[in-house]
Coordinates of C-alpha atoms in Angstrom, one line a residue:
Chain A
M1 CA -106.8 43.5 42.6
K2 CA -109.4 45.8 42.5
A3 CA -112.1 45.5 39.3
E4 CA -111.5 48.9 38.0
E5 CA -107.0 47.4 37.8
F6 CA -108.1 44.8 36.4
L7 CA -110.3 46.1 33.7
A8 CA -107.3 48.8 33.4
L9 CA -105.5 45.4 33.4
V10 CA -107.1 44.3 30.5
Q11 CA -108.0 45.9 28.5
G12 CA -104.2 47.4 28.6
K13 CA -103.9 50.4 30.2
Q14 CA -101.4 50.7 32.4
D15 CA -100.3 47.3 34.9
S16 CA -101.3 49.9 38.8
A17 CA -98.3 48.9 39.6
A18 CA -96.4 50.2 36.7
N19 CA -98.3 53.6 36.8
R20 CA -95.7 55.6 36.2
G21 CA -96.5 58.3 32.5
M22 CA -97.9 56.7 30.0
S23 CA -97.8 52.7 29.9
L24 CA -96.1 51.0 27.0
E25 CA -99.4 50.0 25.1
E26 CA -100.6 53.6 25.4
E27 CA -97.5 54.8 24.1
L28 CA -97.9 52.7 21.3
N29 CA -100.7 53.6 20.4
E30 CA -100.1 57.2 20.1
S31 CA -97.2 56.6 17.6
N32 CA -99.3 54.3 15.6
A33 CA -101.9 57.3 15.2
Y34 CA -99.3 59.5 14.3
Y35 CA -98.4 56.7 11.1
V36 CA -101.8 56.7 10.3
S37 CA -101.9 60.4 10.2
H38 CA -99.2 60.6 8.2
D39 CA -99.3 58.2 5.7
I40 CA -95.8 56.8 7.6
A41 CA -97.2 52.8 8.0
S42 CA -101.0 50.8 9.1
V43 CA -100.2 49.4 12.2
H44 CA -103.1 48.5 14.4
K45 CA -103.6 47.4 17.6
K46 CA -105.9 44.1 17.2
P47 CA -109.1 43.8 19.6
T48 CA -109.1 42.1 22.4
P49 CA -111.0 39.1 21.1
V50 CA -114.2 38.0 23.6
Q51 CA -116.8 35.2 24.2
I52 CA -119.8 37.5 23.6
V53 CA -122.5 34.9 25.1
K54 CA -125.1 36.9 25.5
V55 CA -126.4 40.3 24.0
D56 CA -129.8 42.9 24.9
Y57 CA -130.5 45.0 22.0
P58 CA -133.2 47.2 22.1
S59 CA -132.0 48.5 19.0
R60 CA -129.0 47.5 17.1
S61 CA -127.3 50.9 18.0
A62 CA -128.0 50.6 21.4
A63 CA -126.9 46.5 22.1
V64 CA -125.6 45.3 25.2
I65 CA -123.6 42.5 26.1
R66 CA -124.3 41.0 29.1
E67 CA -122.4 38.4 29.1
A68 CA -118.9 37.5 27.4
Y69 CA -115.5 36.0 28.0
F70 CA -111.4 37.0 27.7
R71 CA -110.5 35.0 25.1
Q72 CA -106.7 33.9 25.0
P73 CA -105.3 36.0 21.4
S74 CA -104.1 33.2 18.6
T75 CA -101.6 36.1 17.6
T76 CA -99.3 38.4 18.4
D77 CA -101.4 42.5 19.5
Y78 CA -100.2 44.5 16.3
N79 CA -99.6 44.4 12.7
G80 CA -99.7 45.7 9.6
V81 CA -97.9 47.4 6.7
F82 CA -94.6 49.9 6.3
E83 CA -93.1 50.3 3.5
G84 CA -94.2 47.1 1.7
R85 CA -93.3 45.2 4.3
Y86 CA -95.4 42.9 7.1
L87 CA -94.7 44.0 10.0
D88 CA -96.5 41.8 13.5
F89 CA -95.4 42.1 17.5
E90 CA -95.7 42.0 20.7
A91 CA -95.4 44.3 23.8
K92 CA -94.2 43.3 27.2
E93 CA -93.9 45.3 29.4
T94 CA -91.9 44.3 32.9
R95 CA -91.2 45.7 36.1
N96 CA -88.0 43.0 36.5
K97 CA -84.9 45.1 36.5
T98 CA -82.5 41.7 34.8
A99 CA -84.7 39.6 33.0
L100 CA -88.3 39.7 30.9
P101 CA -89.9 36.7 31.9
L102 CA -91.1 34.8 29.0
G103 CA -94.5 33.6 30.8
N104 CA -95.6 36.7 29.1
F105 CA -95.9 35.0 25.7
H106 CA -97.5 31.7 24.9
E107 CA -97.2 29.5 22.7
H108 CA -98.9 29.6 20.5
Q109 CA -97.6 33.3 19.7
I110 CA -94.4 31.8 19.4
N111 CA -95.8 29.4 16.9
H112 CA -97.1 32.6 15.2
M113 CA -94.3 34.7 15.3
C114 CA -92.5 30.7 13.9
L115 CA -95.0 31.3 10.8
V116 CA -94.4 35.2 10.3
V117 CA -90.6 34.6 10.1
K118 CA -91.5 31.6 8.1
Q119 CA -94.3 34.8 5.4
R120 CA -91.1 36.8 4.7
G121 CA -92.6 39.4 7.8
I122 CA -90.9 41.4 9.9
A123 CA -91.5 40.0 13.8
F124 CA -90.2 41.3 17.3
A125 CA -91.2 42.4 20.4
I126 CA -91.1 45.9 22.4
V127 CA -90.0 44.9 25.3
R128 CA -90.2 47.6 28.7
F129 CA -88.1 47.9 31.4
T130 CA -90.2 49.5 33.8
V131 CA -87.3 50.1 36.4
H132 CA -84.6 50.9 34.0
D133 CA -86.5 52.8 30.8
E134 CA -85.6 51.4 28.6
T135 CA -87.9 50.2 25.3
Y136 CA -85.8 47.9 23.2
V137 CA -87.4 46.3 19.6
L138 CA -86.2 42.8 19.5
D139 CA -86.4 40.5 17.2
A140 CA -88.6 37.3 17.6
S141 CA -85.0 35.1 16.7
H142 CA -84.2 35.1 19.9
I143 CA -88.0 35.0 21.9
I144 CA -88.1 32.1 19.6
H145 CA -84.1 30.7 20.5
F146 CA -84.8 31.8 24.7
W147 CA -88.6 31.0 24.0
K148 CA -87.1 26.6 23.1
E149 CA -84.6 26.2 25.3
S150 CA -87.0 26.7 28.1
I151 CA -89.5 24.1 27.6
R152 CA -85.3 22.0 27.2
G153 CA -85.1 23.0 30.9
G154 CA -83.7 26.0 30.2
R155 CA -84.0 29.5 31.7
K156 CA -87.6 30.6 31.5
S157 CA -86.6 34.5 31.4
I158 CA -85.0 36.5 28.4
P159 CA -81.8 38.1 30.4
Y160 CA -82.0 41.7 30.2
A161 CA -77.9 42.3 29.3
Y162 CA -78.8 39.7 26.8
I163 CA -82.0 42.0 25.8
K164 CA -79.6 45.5 25.2
E165 CA -76.7 43.3 23.7
H166 CA -79.0 41.5 21.0
G167 CA -81.5 44.0 21.1
H168 CA -82.0 48.2 19.3
L169 CA -82.9 50.3 22.2
I170 CA -86.3 53.0 20.9
P171 CA -84.8 56.6 21.2
V172 CA -87.4 58.4 23.7
G173 CA -89.2 61.9 20.8
Y174 CA -92.0 63.8 21.6
R175 CA -93.9 63.2 18.4
P176 CA -94.0 60.2 18.1
R177 CA -93.5 59.2 21.5
L178 CA -91.7 56.2 20.8
D179 CA -90.6 56.5 17.1
Y180 CA -89.6 51.7 16.7
L181 CA -90.3 52.4 12.3
S182 CA -87.2 53.9 12.4
V183 CA -85.6 51.6 15.1
V184 CA -86.9 48.7 12.6
K185 CA -86.4 50.8 10.0
Q186 CA -83.0 50.9 10.4
Y187 CA -81.8 47.5 11.6
Y188 CA -85.1 45.6 9.3
F189 CA -84.4 47.1 5.9
S190 CA -81.4 47.3 4.0
Chain B
M1 CA -134.6 39.6 14.4
K2 CA -134.3 37.9 17.1
A3 CA -131.9 37.5 19.8
E4 CA -129.7 34.5 18.8
E5 CA -129.9 36.2 15.6
F6 CA -128.3 39.2 16.3
L7 CA -125.4 38.2 17.6
A8 CA -124.4 34.9 14.6
L9 CA -125.3 38.3 12.6
V10 CA -122.4 40.2 14.9
Q11 CA -120.8 37.0 15.6
G12 CA -120.1 37.3 12.5
K13 CA -121.3 33.5 11.8
Q14 CA -124.1 34.7 9.2
D15 CA -127.1 36.4 8.5
S16 CA -130.1 34.4 9.1
A17 CA -132.3 35.5 5.8
A18 CA -129.1 34.7 3.5
N19 CA -128.7 30.8 5.7
R20 CA -127.5 28.6 3.2
G21 CA -124.6 26.7 3.4
M22 CA -122.2 28.6 5.2
S23 CA -121.5 31.7 5.6
L24 CA -118.3 33.2 4.0
E25 CA -116.9 34.0 6.7
E26 CA -116.8 30.7 7.9
E27 CA -115.6 29.8 4.9
L28 CA -112.5 32.4 4.9
N29 CA -112.2 31.1 8.7
E30 CA -111.6 27.7 7.6
S31 CA -109.8 28.3 4.6
N32 CA -106.9 30.1 6.8
A33 CA -107.4 27.7 9.9
Y34 CA -106.1 25.0 6.4
Y35 CA -103.1 28.5 5.5
V36 CA -101.8 28.4 8.7
S37 CA -101.4 25.2 10.2
H38 CA -99.8 23.9 6.2
D39 CA -97.7 27.2 6.4
I40 CA -98.5 28.8 3.0
A41 CA -99.5 32.3 4.7
S42 CA -100.5 34.5 8.1
V43 CA -103.8 35.6 7.4
H44 CA -106.0 35.9 10.8
K45 CA -110.3 37.0 10.8
K46 CA -109.4 40.7 14.3
P47 CA -111.8 40.2 17.0
T48 CA -115.2 42.5 17.0
P49 CA -113.9 45.7 18.5
V50 CA -115.8 45.9 22.5
Q51 CA -115.3 48.8 24.4
I52 CA -115.7 47.0 28.0
V53 CA -117.6 48.0 30.8
K54 CA -118.1 46.5 33.7
V55 CA -116.4 43.2 34.9
D56 CA -117.1 40.6 37.2
Y57 CA -113.5 39.4 38.5
P58 CA -114.3 36.1 40.9
S59 CA -110.9 35.1 39.5
R60 CA -108.5 36.4 37.0
S61 CA -109.3 32.6 34.2
A62 CA -113.2 32.9 35.2
A63 CA -113.8 37.2 34.7
V64 CA -117.7 37.6 33.2
I65 CA -118.2 40.9 31.8
R66 CA -121.1 42.6 32.0
E67 CA -121.4 45.0 30.0
A68 CA -119.7 45.6 27.1
Y69 CA -120.5 47.8 23.6
F70 CA -120.4 47.2 19.6
R71 CA -117.8 49.2 18.7
Q72 CA -117.0 50.1 14.8
P73 CA -113.9 48.9 13.4
S74 CA -111.1 51.0 12.6
T75 CA -109.1 48.5 10.1
T76 CA -111.4 45.9 7.7
D77 CA -111.8 43.1 9.2
Y78 CA -108.4 40.9 8.3
N79 CA -105.6 40.6 6.9
G80 CA -101.5 39.2 7.7
V81 CA -98.8 38.0 5.5
F82 CA -98.2 35.9 2.6
E83 CA -94.4 35.0 0.4
G84 CA -93.8 38.0 2.0
R85 CA -96.4 40.2 1.3
Y86 CA -99.5 42.6 3.5
L87 CA -103.0 41.6 3.4
D88 CA -105.4 43.7 4.1
F89 CA -109.2 43.0 3.3
E90 CA -112.7 42.7 3.6
A91 CA -115.1 40.6 2.8
K92 CA -118.5 40.9 1.5
E93 CA -121.4 39.3 1.3
T94 CA -124.9 40.4 -0.5
R95 CA -128.4 38.4 -1.4
N96 CA -128.6 41.5 -4.2
K97 CA -128.7 40.3 -7.8
T98 CA -127.6 43.2 -9.7
A99 CA -125.3 45.1 -7.2
L100 CA -123.3 45.2 -4.4
P101 CA -124.1 47.9 -1.8
L102 CA -121.7 51.3 -0.7
G103 CA -123.5 51.1 3.0
N104 CA -121.3 47.5 3.1
F105 CA -118.2 49.4 4.0
H106 CA -117.5 52.9 6.7
E107 CA -115.3 55.5 6.1
H108 CA -112.5 55.1 8.1
Q109 CA -112.9 51.6 6.3
I110 CA -112.2 53.0 3.0
N111 CA -109.3 55.5 4.2
H112 CA -107.1 52.3 5.6
M113 CA -107.3 51.2 1.8
C114 CA -106.3 53.6 0.7
L115 CA -103.1 54.4 3.3
V116 CA -103.2 50.1 3.0
V117 CA -102.3 50.8 -1.0
K118 CA -99.8 53.9 -0.7
Q119 CA -97.3 51.3 2.2
R120 CA -97.5 48.8 -1.0
G121 CA -100.0 46.2 1.0
I122 CA -102.7 44.3 -1.2
A123 CA -106.2 45.6 -0.4
F124 CA -108.5 44.3 -1.7
A125 CA -113.0 42.8 -0.7
I126 CA -113.9 39.1 -0.9
V127 CA -117.3 39.7 -2.3
R128 CA -120.1 37.4 -2.5
F129 CA -123.5 37.4 -4.4
T130 CA -125.4 34.5 -2.6
V131 CA -128.6 34.4 -5.7
H132 CA -125.8 34.0 -7.7
D133 CA -123.0 31.4 -5.8
E134 CA -121.3 33.6 -6.8
T135 CA -117.0 34.9 -4.7
Y136 CA -115.1 37.5 -6.3
V137 CA -111.5 39.5 -4.7
L138 CA -111.8 42.7 -6.2
D139 CA -108.9 45.1 -5.4
A140 CA -109.8 47.8 -3.7
S141 CA -109.0 50.6 -6.3
H142 CA -112.2 49.9 -7.8
I143 CA -113.5 50.1 -3.8
I144 CA -111.7 53.1 -3.4
H145 CA -113.1 54.5 -6.8
F146 CA -116.5 54.3 -6.7
W147 CA -116.8 54.8 -3.0
K148 CA -115.8 59.2 -4.6
E149 CA -118.0 58.5 -7.7
S150 CA -120.8 58.0 -4.4
I151 CA -119.2 60.6 -2.4
R152 CA -119.9 63.1 -5.7
G153 CA -123.6 61.9 -5.9
G154 CA -123.0 58.9 -8.1
R155 CA -124.8 55.3 -7.3
K156 CA -124.5 54.0 -3.9
S157 CA -123.6 50.1 -5.6
I158 CA -121.1 48.8 -7.2
P159 CA -123.0 46.6 -10.2
Y160 CA -122.5 43.2 -10.1
A161 CA -121.2 42.9 -13.3
Y162 CA -119.0 45.1 -13.2
I163 CA -117.6 43.3 -10.5
K164 CA -117.6 40.3 -13.1
E165 CA -115.8 41.5 -15.1
H166 CA -112.9 43.5 -13.1
G167 CA -113.1 41.3 -10.0
H168 CA -112.1 38.1 -10.1
L169 CA -113.5 35.1 -9.8
I170 CA -112.6 32.5 -6.5
P171 CA -113.0 29.5 -7.5
V172 CA -114.7 26.9 -5.2
G173 CA -112.6 24.2 -4.5
Y174 CA -112.4 21.1 -1.4
R175 CA -109.2 22.4 1.0
P176 CA -108.8 25.5 1.2
R177 CA -113.1 25.3 0.6
L178 CA -112.9 28.4 -0.7
D179 CA -108.5 29.5 -2.3
Y180 CA -108.8 33.0 -2.1
L181 CA -105.0 32.5 -2.0
S182 CA -105.2 30.7 -5.1
V183 CA -106.8 34.4 -6.7
V184 CA -104.3 36.7 -5.1
K185 CA -101.9 34.4 -6.1
Q186 CA -101.9 34.6 -9.9
Y187 CA -102.8 38.1 -10.1
Y188 CA -101.0 40.5 -7.1
F189 CA -97.5 37.9 -8.4
S190 CA -96.0 38.4 -11.6

């Protein structure tokens, strides 16, 4: 992997190998900006956590970070509020045709999802199968279930067929491009 | 300001001049860790946003950021979920005896608070007057009100006396040290 590709990856621009149009993260950022600007919801991606070690500061406005390291996030990447409800989700894109590998999640993210559910927030993943060009909202309960099974020696991925059955396909639109809140509203609000 | 002090400040450790025991941010981090570990709430500080420009990467695990810049946050610093409600707040510490300067807030933070309120989230600031050794929960409506007045030529700060009257003093405890959720529960849940 080249330096630019690595940088793009950690900054969430796009997986260079999945480089077919916009990445899931770019579409989510665009959709979230649309929701915010139209007062529909307040959902934001959290910044990439970095441990800052050394800063050059000719003046505060021009401070340059000269040494810093990536830290593992302790939560999911996105959260916010939508019509009185707390939303919390992780976005995962895979080029795998048949399953979403669980290696895409960290244990503390699973623990975080469990706590959000306990606190009556809405927790889910937005999962994109790039090969199928399909993006799903998958409730956290399914991810937690497969995660627990994998710890007990079960499979280390969630089958595509399972997600197709238990997830909710997000229709592709124009504005916003990825209107996941319409799906959230349909399935979580009653 | 020395390099170490600047670094401590941007990383939110503590204002070196206000260095009397724990900083507000440290106490909040400790309290939030307590809430999370006891399943009481899921509230986290967002990472400091940085624009990464250059990364050295002998291997992914050892990637070193060699050039990056601080970006202005587009939201408040803390958010999460507590008993089904979305919480969103900013923490401000001042050594000023008589008022909280509004320069402590940015316009997009005010806009963010407005949207959170519209979406029926709970938005507030946690304000510490270090000289008085008092910390208050102050509802976003007051901050938005004073902000709008200041744009119309009004005062550029919120008086201490006003916050004492309209805010809610957080009692100091042991575990958690700053139990702001007890105050939130008392005043926002009915």
